[in-house]
């Protein structure tokens, strides 16, 4: 109220930047075609004001995501430019301490930027996606979003140590479910090394995904029944094959041995979905959300400040959740 610009202007700027990935200088040309020639600072001020106003809504979104029994998560890198001076450290805030630690190290090594991280948390049944920004890939990201907020449920993600150890750090209130797309991809990428082994494992994975295709539109009870009747037997056959002579003869340094090691090391986590009908077989839905960051990153190139990183995460949350709800 009292602003020169309507909320529809803010919505247009936010959508253009985080939905269509247009930096402000391209938005200037777009708006100029309609007869409005704003300064970039004007566009930034409107976007910043809007981000401030929607912060309580996005905190509510995060609470709703954490109310879900299953959350998918993934992360990708973004370049963060270093500030002119180190920000003050808050001894009671773990995130502030991590910022100070990472930026201090960067200053000491005369760096101009650091590799920060954008995380996403995708609820399974609540139709919301929440992005979060941190200065590094340290486990503080998922720990602060999930453990510090007393989340209890299943986290679906890759086998990065920040996810695989989350059950222990949460006193078993969180279960890690591994992504079968990652496991399958490792076998596929090593197929030229041992084509016969790869063909058997890939055929079994095709069977597992065929079961999921049948279960796609089924209700929870029917999906669990399908998995128990069909997927369990496939996993048992895969275990027998992995323990068999053909696989055991693979040399440790071969690429197929790495793929087999991935399957063995995360065997239980890869099968969490079999006994929980709410858990997907892979984390592809969450990983696809990283395209929103990757495409934008090619256009805006870097995050200019810590505040800009948090603001970008908030507005990507808004746009991504709007897209998910059509």
GROMACS .gro file of C-alpha atoms in nm:
model
  326
    1UNK     CA    1   0.000   0.000   0.000
    2UNK     CA    2   0.133   0.343  -0.092
    3UNK     CA    3   0.391   0.201  -0.335
    4UNK     CA    4   0.412   0.334  -0.689
    5UNK     CA    5   0.388  -0.018  -0.828
    6UNK     CA    6   0.116  -0.281  -0.805
    7UNK     CA    7   0.188  -0.634  -0.681
    8UNK     CA    8   0.141  -0.757  -1.039
    9UNK     CA    9   0.462  -0.572  -1.131
   10UNK     CA   10   0.651  -0.760  -0.859
   11UNK     CA   11   0.498  -1.089  -0.976
   12UNK     CA   12   0.610  -1.015  -1.333
   13UNK     CA   13   0.968  -0.935  -1.225
   14UNK     CA   14   0.994  -1.244  -1.003
   15UNK     CA   15   0.849  -1.473  -1.270
   16UNK     CA   16   1.074  -1.330  -1.539
   17UNK     CA   17   1.388  -1.383  -1.330
   18UNK     CA   18   1.318  -1.718  -1.165
   19UNK     CA   19   1.061  -1.867  -1.403
   20UNK     CA   20   1.203  -1.755  -1.739
   21UNK     CA   21   1.558  -1.690  -1.611
   22UNK     CA   22   1.583  -1.334  -1.745
   23UNK     CA   23   1.844  -1.109  -1.579
   24UNK     CA   24   1.737  -0.753  -1.509
   25UNK     CA   25   1.903  -0.606  -1.820
   26UNK     CA   26   1.692  -0.836  -2.040
   27UNK     CA   27   1.383  -0.750  -1.840
   28UNK     CA   28   1.453  -0.382  -1.911
   29UNK     CA   29   1.427  -0.452  -2.283
   30UNK     CA   30   1.111  -0.656  -2.230
   31UNK     CA   31   0.940  -0.383  -2.030
   32UNK     CA   32   1.062  -0.113  -2.270
   33UNK     CA   33   0.867  -0.289  -2.544
   34UNK     CA   34   0.555  -0.210  -2.343
   35UNK     CA   35   0.656   0.152  -2.292
   36UNK     CA   36   0.800   0.127  -1.940
   37UNK     CA   37   1.175   0.193  -1.901
   38UNK     CA   38   1.271   0.114  -1.539
   39UNK     CA   39   1.626   0.132  -1.401
   40UNK     CA   40   1.779  -0.197  -1.290
   41UNK     CA   41   1.788  -0.060  -0.935
   42UNK     CA   42   1.410  -0.011  -0.955
   43UNK     CA   43   1.358  -0.372  -1.059
   44UNK     CA   44   1.588  -0.490  -0.779
   45UNK     CA   45   1.413  -0.275  -0.520
   46UNK     CA   46   1.070  -0.409  -0.617
   47UNK     CA   47   1.196  -0.769  -0.613
   48UNK     CA   48   1.366  -0.719  -0.275
   49UNK     CA   49   1.056  -0.561  -0.122
   50UNK     CA   50   0.840  -0.847  -0.248
   51UNK     CA   51   1.085  -1.107  -0.112
   52UNK     CA   52   1.067  -0.940   0.230
   53UNK     CA   53   0.688  -0.944   0.229
   54UNK     CA   54   0.653  -1.312   0.131
   55UNK     CA   55   0.910  -1.442   0.385
   56UNK     CA   56   0.642  -1.549   0.641
   57UNK     CA   57   0.457  -1.738   0.367
   58UNK     CA   58   0.775  -1.923   0.269
   59UNK     CA   59   0.846  -2.013   0.631
   60UNK     CA   60   0.497  -2.164   0.634
   61UNK     CA   61   0.581  -2.355   0.313
   62UNK     CA   62   0.889  -2.500   0.487
   63UNK     CA   63   0.678  -2.609   0.784
   64UNK     CA   64   0.431  -2.778   0.549
   65UNK     CA   65   0.710  -2.962   0.366
   66UNK     CA   66   0.848  -3.088   0.698
   67UNK     CA   67   0.501  -3.216   0.790
   68UNK     CA   68   0.525  -3.469   0.506
   69UNK     CA   69   0.632  -3.827   0.573
   70UNK     CA   70   0.867  -3.833   0.273
   71UNK     CA   71   1.093  -3.553   0.147
   72UNK     CA   72   1.314  -3.567  -0.162
   73UNK     CA   73   1.626  -3.352  -0.162
   74UNK     CA   74   1.913  -3.256  -0.389
   75UNK     CA   75   2.167  -2.977  -0.430
   76UNK     CA   76   2.371  -2.798  -0.695
   77UNK     CA   77   2.650  -2.544  -0.695
   78UNK     CA   78   2.623  -2.168  -0.743
   79UNK     CA   79   2.903  -1.911  -0.747
   80UNK     CA   80   2.893  -1.666  -0.456
   81UNK     CA   81   3.100  -1.348  -0.485
   82UNK     CA   82   3.290  -1.258  -0.169
   83UNK     CA   83   3.183  -0.947   0.022
   84UNK     CA   84   3.424  -0.662   0.084
   85UNK     CA   85   3.450  -0.761   0.452
   86UNK     CA   86   3.362  -1.061   0.665
   87UNK     CA   87   3.013  -1.044   0.816
   88UNK     CA   88   2.978  -1.048   1.192
   89UNK     CA   89   2.956  -1.392   1.349
   90UNK     CA   90   2.661  -1.496   1.563
   91UNK     CA   91   2.784  -1.751   1.818
   92UNK     CA   92   2.433  -1.889   1.862
   93UNK     CA   93   2.378  -1.946   1.490
   94UNK     CA   94   2.548  -2.249   1.329
   95UNK     CA   95   2.485  -2.109   0.983
   96UNK     CA   96   2.654  -1.781   1.074
   97UNK     CA   97   2.954  -1.973   1.206
   98UNK     CA   98   2.978  -2.174   0.883
   99UNK     CA   99   2.960  -1.855   0.675
  100UNK     CA  100   3.241  -1.703   0.877
  101UNK     CA  101   3.451  -2.020   0.848
  102UNK     CA  102   3.409  -2.058   0.470
  103UNK     CA  103   3.454  -1.691   0.387
  104UNK     CA  104   3.754  -1.657   0.621
  105UNK     CA  105   3.924  -1.944   0.441
  106UNK     CA  106   3.845  -1.785   0.103
  107UNK     CA  107   3.988  -1.449   0.212
  108UNK     CA  108   4.301  -1.620   0.344
  109UNK     CA  109   4.354  -1.786   0.005
  110UNK     CA  110   4.289  -1.460  -0.183
  111UNK     CA  111   3.982  -1.596  -0.360
  112UNK     CA  112   3.721  -1.376  -0.527
  113UNK     CA  113   3.435  -1.622  -0.491
  114UNK     CA  114   3.333  -1.952  -0.332
  115UNK     CA  115   3.128  -2.248  -0.451
  116UNK     CA  116   2.803  -2.212  -0.258
  117UNK     CA  117   2.507  -2.451  -0.268
  118UNK     CA  118   2.140  -2.431  -0.351
  119UNK     CA  119   1.936  -2.713  -0.194
  120UNK     CA  120   1.580  -2.821  -0.265
  121UNK     CA  121   1.337  -3.009  -0.040
  122UNK     CA  122   1.041  -3.158  -0.226
  123UNK     CA  123   0.750  -3.291  -0.023
  124UNK     CA  124   0.597  -3.614  -0.150
  125UNK     CA  125   0.227  -3.550  -0.086
  126UNK     CA  126   0.222  -3.179   0.006
  127UNK     CA  127   0.258  -3.002  -0.333
  128UNK     CA  128   0.541  -2.767  -0.231
  129UNK     CA  129   0.912  -2.733  -0.314
  130UNK     CA  130   1.138  -2.534  -0.082
  131UNK     CA  131   1.484  -2.409  -0.184
  132UNK     CA  132   1.758  -2.321   0.063
  133UNK     CA  133   2.093  -2.144   0.018
  134UNK     CA  134   2.418  -2.222   0.204
  135UNK     CA  135   2.778  -2.116   0.150
  136UNK     CA  136   2.906  -2.475   0.121
  137UNK     CA  137   2.794  -2.836   0.077
  138UNK     CA  138   2.853  -2.911   0.443
  139UNK     CA  139   2.586  -3.124   0.607
  140UNK     CA  140   2.470  -2.811   0.795
  141UNK     CA  141   2.225  -2.762   0.507
  142UNK     CA  142   2.002  -3.070   0.555
  143UNK     CA  143   2.074  -3.083   0.928
  144UNK     CA  144   1.945  -2.730   0.984
  145UNK     CA  145   1.642  -2.771   0.762
  146UNK     CA  146   1.543  -3.115   0.891
  147UNK     CA  147   1.705  -3.219   1.219
  148UNK     CA  148   1.701  -2.877   1.386
  149UNK     CA  149   1.329  -2.857   1.310
  150UNK     CA  150   1.260  -3.204   1.456
  151UNK     CA  151   1.169  -3.368   1.127
  152UNK     CA  152   1.075  -3.735   1.147
  153UNK     CA  153   1.029  -3.933   0.829
  154UNK     CA  154   1.210  -4.050   0.516
  155UNK     CA  155   1.460  -3.841   0.321
  156UNK     CA  156   1.515  -3.952  -0.038
  157UNK     CA  157   1.847  -3.844  -0.185
  158UNK     CA  158   2.177  -3.950  -0.334
  159UNK     CA  159   2.444  -4.115  -0.124
  160UNK     CA  160   2.629  -3.798  -0.024
  161UNK     CA  161   2.747  -3.837   0.336
  162UNK     CA  162   2.524  -3.550   0.451
  163UNK     CA  163   2.226  -3.771   0.368
  164UNK     CA  164   2.358  -4.120   0.447
  165UNK     CA  165   2.453  -4.022   0.804
  166UNK     CA  166   2.138  -3.827   0.877
  167UNK     CA  167   1.971  -4.124   1.048
  168UNK     CA  168   2.251  -4.145   1.304
  169UNK     CA  169   2.260  -3.769   1.362
  170UNK     CA  170   1.882  -3.758   1.409
  171UNK     CA  171   1.875  -4.052   1.656
  172UNK     CA  172   1.699  -4.263   1.391
  173UNK     CA  173   1.401  -4.030   1.357
  174UNK     CA  174   1.500  -3.983   0.992
  175UNK     CA  175   1.551  -4.271   0.747
  176UNK     CA  176   1.763  -4.223   0.435
  177UNK     CA  177   1.625  -4.380   0.117
  178UNK     CA  178   1.882  -4.402  -0.162
  179UNK     CA  179   1.812  -4.318  -0.526
  180UNK     CA  180   1.798  -4.620  -0.758
  181UNK     CA  181   1.846  -4.399  -1.064
  182UNK     CA  182   2.198  -4.325  -0.935
  183UNK     CA  183   2.272  -4.695  -0.882
  184UNK     CA  184   2.137  -4.789  -1.224
  185UNK     CA  185   2.332  -4.506  -1.391
  186UNK     CA  186   2.661  -4.629  -1.246
  187UNK     CA  187   2.598  -4.976  -1.391
  188UNK     CA  188   2.500  -4.825  -1.726
  189UNK     CA  189   2.814  -4.610  -1.742
  190UNK     CA  190   3.033  -4.918  -1.675
  191UNK     CA  191   2.853  -5.138  -1.931
  192UNK     CA  192   3.143  -5.138  -2.181
  193UNK     CA  193   3.372  -5.275  -1.913
  194UNK     CA  194   3.158  -5.584  -1.839
  195UNK     CA  195   2.869  -5.595  -2.088
  196UNK     CA  196   2.730  -5.929  -1.970
  197UNK     CA  197   2.713  -5.824  -1.604
  198UNK     CA  198   2.567  -5.489  -1.703
  199UNK     CA  199   2.299  -5.647  -1.924
  200UNK     CA  200   2.178  -5.871  -1.638
  201UNK     CA  201   2.165  -5.588  -1.382
  202UNK     CA  202   2.005  -5.341  -1.623
  203UNK     CA  203   1.742  -5.601  -1.714
  204UNK     CA  204   1.659  -5.643  -1.346
  205UNK     CA  205   1.632  -5.268  -1.305
  206UNK     CA  206   1.399  -5.259  -1.603
  207UNK     CA  207   1.180  -5.513  -1.424
  208UNK     CA  208   1.181  -5.298  -1.108
  209UNK     CA  209   1.075  -4.992  -1.306
  210UNK     CA  210   0.806  -5.195  -1.484
  211UNK     CA  211   0.660  -5.270  -1.140
  212UNK     CA  212   0.667  -4.897  -1.061
  213UNK     CA  213   0.489  -4.821  -1.387
  214UNK     CA  214   0.208  -5.057  -1.285
  215UNK     CA  215   0.196  -4.899  -0.940
  216UNK     CA  216   0.201  -4.539  -1.062
  217UNK     CA  217  -0.173  -4.476  -1.044
  218UNK     CA  218  -0.248  -4.730  -0.770
  219UNK     CA  219  -0.352  -4.630  -0.420
  220UNK     CA  220  -0.110  -4.673  -0.130
  221UNK     CA  221  -0.226  -5.022  -0.033
  222UNK     CA  222  -0.220  -5.152  -0.392
  223UNK     CA  223   0.124  -5.003  -0.455
  224UNK     CA  224   0.265  -5.174  -0.145
  225UNK     CA  225   0.110  -5.504  -0.251
  226UNK     CA  226   0.260  -5.479  -0.602
  227UNK     CA  227   0.604  -5.404  -0.464
  228UNK     CA  228   0.588  -5.687  -0.213
  229UNK     CA  229   0.464  -5.938  -0.468
  230UNK     CA  230   0.700  -5.848  -0.752
  231UNK     CA  231   0.985  -5.613  -0.651
  232UNK     CA  232   1.099  -5.816  -0.350
  233UNK     CA  233   1.166  -6.121  -0.567
  234UNK     CA  234   1.365  -5.914  -0.819
  235UNK     CA  235   1.584  -5.775  -0.542
  236UNK     CA  236   1.644  -6.129  -0.412
  237UNK     CA  237   1.754  -6.241  -0.759
  238UNK     CA  238   1.982  -5.937  -0.785
  239UNK     CA  239   2.141  -6.027  -0.450
  240UNK     CA  240   2.209  -6.382  -0.570
  241UNK     CA  241   2.365  -6.250  -0.890
  242UNK     CA  242   2.585  -5.998  -0.706
  243UNK     CA  243   2.711  -6.276  -0.480
  244UNK     CA  244   2.766  -6.510  -0.774
  245UNK     CA  245   3.093  -6.608  -0.948
  246UNK     CA  246   3.050  -6.376  -1.250
  247UNK     CA  247   3.042  -6.063  -1.035
  248UNK     CA  248   3.296  -6.187  -0.779
  249UNK     CA  249   3.557  -6.227  -1.057
  250UNK     CA  250   3.553  -5.854  -1.139
  251UNK     CA  251   3.882  -5.685  -1.049
  252UNK     CA  252   3.858  -5.417  -0.775
  253UNK     CA  253   3.990  -5.131  -0.989
  254UNK     CA  254   3.749  -5.181  -1.277
  255UNK     CA  255   3.463  -4.934  -1.329
  256UNK     CA  256   3.204  -5.211  -1.292
  257UNK     CA  257   3.349  -5.293  -0.950
  258UNK     CA  258   3.273  -4.934  -0.845
  259UNK     CA  259   2.914  -4.970  -0.963
  260UNK     CA  260   2.877  -5.301  -0.780
  261UNK     CA  261   3.032  -5.144  -0.470
  262UNK     CA  262   2.771  -4.867  -0.481
  263UNK     CA  263   2.493  -5.127  -0.488
  264UNK     CA  264   2.646  -5.326  -0.202
  265UNK     CA  265   2.728  -5.026   0.017
  266UNK     CA  266   2.376  -4.883  -0.005
  267UNK     CA  267   2.182  -5.206  -0.041
  268UNK     CA  268   1.933  -5.146   0.241
  269UNK     CA  269   1.882  -4.778   0.160
  270UNK     CA  270   1.807  -4.864  -0.204
  271UNK     CA  271   1.522  -5.093  -0.089
  272UNK     CA  272   1.350  -4.862   0.160
  273UNK     CA  273   1.085  -4.788  -0.102
  274UNK     CA  274   0.984  -5.156  -0.124
  275UNK     CA  275   0.829  -5.155   0.225
  276UNK     CA  276   0.705  -4.793   0.219
  277UNK     CA  277   0.454  -4.716  -0.058
  278UNK     CA  278   0.499  -4.339  -0.010
  279UNK     CA  279   0.869  -4.354  -0.101
  280UNK     CA  280   0.955  -4.334  -0.474
  281UNK     CA  281   1.202  -4.574  -0.634
  282UNK     CA  282   1.432  -4.284  -0.722
  283UNK     CA  283   1.486  -3.916  -0.658
  284UNK     CA  284   1.434  -3.795  -1.015
  285UNK     CA  285   1.148  -3.558  -0.928
  286UNK     CA  286   1.372  -3.365  -0.688
  287UNK     CA  287   1.676  -3.375  -0.914
  288UNK     CA  288   1.479  -3.230  -1.203
  289UNK     CA  289   1.410  -2.922  -0.988
  290UNK     CA  290   1.783  -2.846  -1.005
  291UNK     CA  291   1.727  -2.744  -1.368
  292UNK     CA  292   1.558  -2.434  -1.230
  293UNK     CA  293   1.888  -2.338  -1.072
  294UNK     CA  294   2.111  -2.460  -1.356
  295UNK     CA  295   1.929  -2.273  -1.634
  296UNK     CA  296   1.912  -1.959  -1.424
  297UNK     CA  297   2.282  -1.992  -1.337
  298UNK     CA  298   2.373  -1.978  -1.706
  299UNK     CA  299   2.198  -1.643  -1.729
  300UNK     CA  300   2.264  -1.460  -1.402
  301UNK     CA  301   2.604  -1.635  -1.362
  302UNK     CA  302   2.661  -1.571  -0.991
  303UNK     CA  303   2.508  -1.476  -0.656
  304UNK     CA  304   2.620  -1.127  -0.558
  305UNK     CA  305   2.583  -1.150  -0.180
  306UNK     CA  306   2.464  -1.369   0.107
  307UNK     CA  307   2.135  -1.179   0.115
  308UNK     CA  308   2.089  -1.228  -0.258
  309UNK     CA  309   2.143  -1.603  -0.217
  310UNK     CA  310   1.875  -1.633   0.050
  311UNK     CA  311   1.642  -1.413  -0.156
  312UNK     CA  312   1.699  -1.625  -0.468
  313UNK     CA  313   1.616  -1.942  -0.271
  314UNK     CA  314   1.296  -1.784  -0.140
  315UNK     CA  315   1.173  -1.665  -0.478
  316UNK     CA  316   1.263  -1.993  -0.648
  317UNK     CA  317   1.055  -2.161  -0.378
  318UNK     CA  318   0.763  -1.934  -0.469
  319UNK     CA  319   0.794  -1.988  -0.847
  320UNK     CA  320   0.865  -2.361  -0.826
  321UNK     CA  321   0.572  -2.426  -0.592
  322UNK     CA  322   0.343  -2.219  -0.816
  323UNK     CA  323   0.451  -2.429  -1.115
  324UNK     CA  324   0.391  -2.751  -0.924
  325UNK     CA  325   0.036  -2.635  -0.848
  326UNK     CA  326  -0.027  -2.532  -1.210
   0.00000   0.00000   0.00000
